[in-house]
Amino acid sequence: MQPLLRCQTALAANSASGGQHCICKTHTIWPVSIEHYENFPVASWLCPPALRPAVTAIYHFARTADDLADEGEATTEQRQQALRAYRSDLHAIAAGIAPSTRWRAQVFEALGTVFHAYRLPLRLLDDLLDAFEQDLVKTRYADRADLLDYCRRSANPIGRLLLHLYGIDDAGALQRSDAICTSLQLINFWQDMSRDGPVGRCYVPGPDLQRHGMTVDDLLACQDGPAARALLRELCAWAEGLMREGAPLVHQLPGRAGWELRLVVQGGLRILERIRAMEFATLSARPHLGAQDLAPMLWRALRMTPARLARQAQHAEAA
């Protein structure tokens, strides 16, 4: 299934080197985090201890849903039935009713406590399930608006849920969070072109393909070449522009959360840098981050001043 969600995520780092402890597209990030749900930092040492149970409960909710949608040998119909039952349990705990026993201990006991303690928005959790269900039946996107609508449900809810835990709900912060999460989702797509093609998934919007003289079949066959690389160059610029747009959010989050988000942003940008270094040949190979990337990411995270972020956003927009 595809993320953030495959859920991609969201206030979390799209970095990656084929990972342990992640779902959807496999991604882990340097030693900053213990586990990631598609770029979802869970129990990170930068996360305030008081919020770790809540973050972990949301993580297990999303991870289990992703497993239902993507793991094992179940048919599409069986996966759809499982996700419908899972949604019913979600709505049960939201109404203060005991869920079924199927996922109670694994997911819904902890989530129920967190849901009511923090008054989590049910709509955001429903949106995640909508994205998982969509991924079972839809593998093509008519245009960028169509793909962004998917990101709105697959990636953006994670960022909004984390902001909710921090008590941040102003429109500007939510918009920046959405930009970061959508960017991470898109970067994940462009990073994993060599993996998605063989399984029949194409996240490149139709008009972008047509503009470069390519077809869905070309991508599914992982046909690398000048046209494909020009296409990826344009798509990566789109993702970078969104990341730069959202980056000022790092100065709106308190303390350690702001520093974690700096690394999230730099992780996504570093993947784009890796894609550029391989001349946008992600139909042939998948770029990843390693230990050698941590030092430059930390250095750039330290230098994320408001003035520098503004200049970088202007440069990305001009490009």
mmCIF file with all atom_site columns, N, CA, C and O in Angstrom, residues 135-153:
data_model
loop_
_atom_site.group_PDB
_atom_site.id
_atom_site.type_symbol
_atom_site.label_atom_id
_atom_site.label_alt_id
_atom_site.label_comp_id
_atom_site.label_asym_id
_atom_site.label_entity_id
_atom_site.label_seq_id
_atom_site.pdbx_PDB_ins_code
_atom_site.Cartn_x
_atom_site.Cartn_y
_atom_site.Cartn_z
_atom_site.occupancy
_atom_site.B_iso_or_equiv
_atom_site.pdbx_formal_charge
_atom_site.auth_seq_id
_atom_site.auth_comp_id
_atom_site.auth_asym_id
_atom_site.auth_atom_id
_atom_site.pdbx_PDB_model_num
ATOM 1  N N  . ASP A 1 135 ? -6.112 3.067  -1.877  1.00 0.00 ? 135 ASP A N  1
ATOM 2  C CA . ASP A 1 135 ? -4.936 2.426  -2.446  1.00 0.00 ? 135 ASP A CA 1
ATOM 3  C C  . ASP A 1 135 ? -5.200 0.991  -2.896  1.00 0.00 ? 135 ASP A C  1
ATOM 4  O O  . ASP A 1 135 ? -4.441 0.439  -3.685  1.00 0.00 ? 135 ASP A O  1
ATOM 5  N N  . LEU A 1 136 ? -6.275 0.406  -2.402  1.00 0.00 ? 136 LEU A N  1
ATOM 6  C CA . LEU A 1 136 ? -6.613 -0.948 -2.827  1.00 0.00 ? 136 LEU A CA 1
ATOM 7  C C  . LEU A 1 136 ? -7.200 -0.982 -4.228  1.00 0.00 ? 136 LEU A C  1
ATOM 8  O O  . LEU A 1 136 ? -7.156 -2.024 -4.895  1.00 0.00 ? 136 LEU A O  1
ATOM 9  N N  . VAL A 1 137 ? -7.748 0.132  -4.674  1.00 0.00 ? 137 VAL A N  1
ATOM 10 C CA . VAL A 1 137 ? -8.484 0.122  -5.943  1.00 0.00 ? 137 VAL A CA 1
ATOM 11 C C  . VAL A 1 137 ? -8.007 1.163  -6.947  1.00 0.00 ? 137 VAL A C  1
ATOM 12 O O  . VAL A 1 137 ? -8.381 1.105  -8.118  1.00 0.00 ? 137 VAL A O  1
ATOM 13 N N  . LYS A 1 138 ? -7.174 2.096  -6.519  1.00 0.00 ? 138 LYS A N  1
ATOM 14 C CA . LYS A 1 138 ? -6.782 3.161  -7.423  1.00 0.00 ? 138 LYS A CA 1
ATOM 15 C C  . LYS A 1 138 ? -5.267 3.237  -7.543  1.00 0.00 ? 138 LYS A C  1
ATOM 16 O O  . LYS A 1 138 ? -4.562 3.370  -6.534  1.00 0.00 ? 138 LYS A O  1
ATOM 17 N N  . THR A 1 139 ? -4.763 3.175  -8.771  1.00 0.00 ? 139 THR A N  1
ATOM 18 C CA . THR A 1 139 ? -3.312 3.234  -8.997  1.00 0.00 ? 139 THR A CA 1
ATOM 19 C C  . THR A 1 139 ? -2.923 4.282  -10.036 1.00 0.00 ? 139 THR A C  1
ATOM 20 O O  . THR A 1 139 ? -1.782 4.328  -10.474 1.00 0.00 ? 139 THR A O  1
ATOM 21 N N  . ARG A 1 140 ? -3.881 5.125  -10.437 1.00 0.00 ? 140 ARG A N  1
ATOM 22 C CA . ARG A 1 140 ? -3.609 6.169  -11.430 1.00 0.00 ? 140 ARG A CA 1
ATOM 23 C C  . ARG A 1 140 ? -4.206 7.484  -10.941 1.00 0.00 ? 140 ARG A C  1
ATOM 24 O O  . ARG A 1 140 ? -5.247 7.491  -10.273 1.00 0.00 ? 140 ARG A O  1
ATOM 25 N N  . TYR A 1 141 ? -3.600 8.610  -11.346 1.00 0.00 ? 141 TYR A N  1
ATOM 26 C CA . TYR A 1 141 ? -4.064 9.933  -10.905 1.00 0.00 ? 141 TYR A CA 1
ATOM 27 C C  . TYR A 1 141 ? -4.202 10.850 -12.107 1.00 0.00 ? 141 TYR A C  1
ATOM 28 O O  . TYR A 1 141 ? -3.282 11.018 -12.907 1.00 0.00 ? 141 TYR A O  1
ATOM 29 N N  . ALA A 1 142 ? -5.404 11.441 -12.211 1.00 0.00 ? 142 ALA A N  1
ATOM 30 C CA . ALA A 1 142 ? -5.769 12.204 -13.402 1.00 0.00 ? 142 ALA A CA 1
ATOM 31 C C  . ALA A 1 142 ? -4.932 13.463 -13.552 1.00 0.00 ? 142 ALA A C  1
ATOM 32 O O  . ALA A 1 142 ? -4.573 13.847 -14.669 1.00 0.00 ? 142 ALA A O  1
ATOM 33 N N  . ASP A 1 143 ? -4.641 14.134 -12.439 1.00 0.00 ? 143 ASP A N  1
ATOM 34 C CA . ASP A 1 143 ? -3.873 15.374 -12.487 1.00 0.00 ? 143 ASP A CA 1
ATOM 35 C C  . ASP A 1 143 ? -3.291 15.626 -11.096 1.00 0.00 ? 143 ASP A C  1
ATOM 36 O O  . ASP A 1 143 ? -3.481 14.823 -10.178 1.00 0.00 ? 143 ASP A O  1
ATOM 37 N N  . ARG A 1 144 ? -2.596 16.735 -10.946 1.00 0.00 ? 144 ARG A N  1
ATOM 38 C CA . ARG A 1 144 ? -1.961 17.018 -9.659  1.00 0.00 ? 144 ARG A CA 1
ATOM 39 C C  . ARG A 1 144 ? -2.987 17.237 -8.558  1.00 0.00 ? 144 ARG A C  1
ATOM 40 O O  . ARG A 1 144 ? -2.752 16.864 -7.401  1.00 0.00 ? 144 ARG A O  1
ATOM 41 N N  . ALA A 1 145 ? -4.105 17.844 -8.892  1.00 0.00 ? 145 ALA A N  1
ATOM 42 C CA . ALA A 1 145 ? -5.147 18.051 -7.875  1.00 0.00 ? 145 ALA A CA 1
ATOM 43 C C  . ALA A 1 145 ? -5.641 16.709 -7.344  1.00 0.00 ? 145 ALA A C  1
ATOM 44 O O  . ALA A 1 145 ? -5.901 16.565 -6.137  1.00 0.00 ? 145 ALA A O  1
ATOM 45 N N  . ASP A 1 146 ? -5.765 15.727 -8.212  1.00 0.00 ? 146 ASP A N  1
ATOM 46 C CA . ASP A 1 146 ? -6.202 14.397 -7.813  1.00 0.00 ? 146 ASP A CA 1
ATOM 47 C C  . ASP A 1 146 ? -5.177 13.764 -6.862  1.00 0.00 ? 146 ASP A C  1
ATOM 48 O O  . ASP A 1 146 ? -5.532 13.177 -5.835  1.00 0.00 ? 146 ASP A O  1
ATOM 49 N N  . LEU A 1 147 ? -3.897 13.902 -7.188  1.00 0.00 ? 147 LEU A N  1
ATOM 50 C CA . LEU A 1 147 ? -2.843 13.345 -6.331  1.00 0.00 ? 147 LEU A CA 1
ATOM 51 C C  . LEU A 1 147 ? -2.770 14.090 -4.999  1.00 0.00 ? 147 LEU A C  1
ATOM 52 O O  . LEU A 1 147 ? -2.580 13.479 -3.944  1.00 0.00 ? 147 LEU A O  1
ATOM 53 N N  . LEU A 1 148 ? -2.927 15.402 -5.037  1.00 0.00 ? 148 LEU A N  1
ATOM 54 C CA . LEU A 1 148 ? -2.890 16.183 -3.794  1.00 0.00 ? 148 LEU A CA 1
ATOM 55 C C  . LEU A 1 148 ? -4.058 15.825 -2.882  1.00 0.00 ? 148 LEU A C  1
ATOM 56 O O  . LEU A 1 148 ? -3.925 15.860 -1.651  1.00 0.00 ? 148 LEU A O  1
ATOM 57 N N  . ASP A 1 149 ? -5.189 15.478 -3.471  1.00 0.00 ? 149 ASP A N  1
ATOM 58 C CA . ASP A 1 149 ? -6.315 15.054 -2.649  1.00 0.00 ? 149 ASP A CA 1
ATOM 59 C C  . ASP A 1 149 ? -5.993 13.759 -1.927  1.00 0.00 ? 149 ASP A C  1
ATOM 60 O O  . ASP A 1 149 ? -6.383 13.559 -0.774  1.00 0.00 ? 149 ASP A O  1
ATOM 61 N N  . TYR A 1 150 ? -5.272 12.881 -2.589  1.00 0.00 ? 150 TYR A N  1
ATOM 62 C CA . TYR A 1 150 ? -4.832 11.650 -1.937  1.00 0.00 ? 150 TYR A CA 1
ATOM 63 C C  . TYR A 1 150 ? -3.874 11.977 -0.790  1.00 0.00 ? 150 TYR A C  1
ATOM 64 O O  . TYR A 1 150 ? -4.008 11.438 0.317   1.00 0.00 ? 150 TYR A O  1
ATOM 65 N N  . CYS A 1 151 ? -2.915 12.861 -1.040  1.00 0.00 ? 151 CYS A N  1
ATOM 66 C CA . CYS A 1 151 ? -1.970 13.255 0.008   1.00 0.00 ? 151 CYS A CA 1
ATOM 67 C C  . CYS A 1 151 ? -2.694 13.912 1.188   1.00 0.00 ? 151 CYS A C  1
ATOM 68 O O  . CYS A 1 151 ? -2.290 13.759 2.343   1.00 0.00 ? 151 CYS A O  1
ATOM 69 N N  . ARG A 1 152 ? -3.769 14.641 0.890   1.00 0.00 ? 152 ARG A N  1
ATOM 70 C CA . ARG A 1 152 ? -4.537 15.292 1.950   1.00 0.00 ? 152 ARG A CA 1
ATOM 71 C C  . ARG A 1 152 ? -5.046 14.274 2.962   1.00 0.00 ? 152 ARG A C  1
ATOM 72 O O  . ARG A 1 152 ? -5.138 14.568 4.161   1.00 0.00 ? 152 ARG A O  1
ATOM 73 N N  . ARG A 1 153 ? -5.360 13.080 2.470   1.00 0.00 ? 153 ARG A N  1
ATOM 74 C CA . ARG A 1 153 ? -5.885 12.043 3.359   1.00 0.00 ? 153 ARG A CA 1
ATOM 75 C C  . ARG A 1 153 ? -4.821 11.044 3.802   1.00 0.00 ? 153 ARG A C  1
ATOM 76 O O  . ARG A 1 153 ? -4.911 10.479 4.889   1.00 0.00 ? 153 ARG A O  1
#
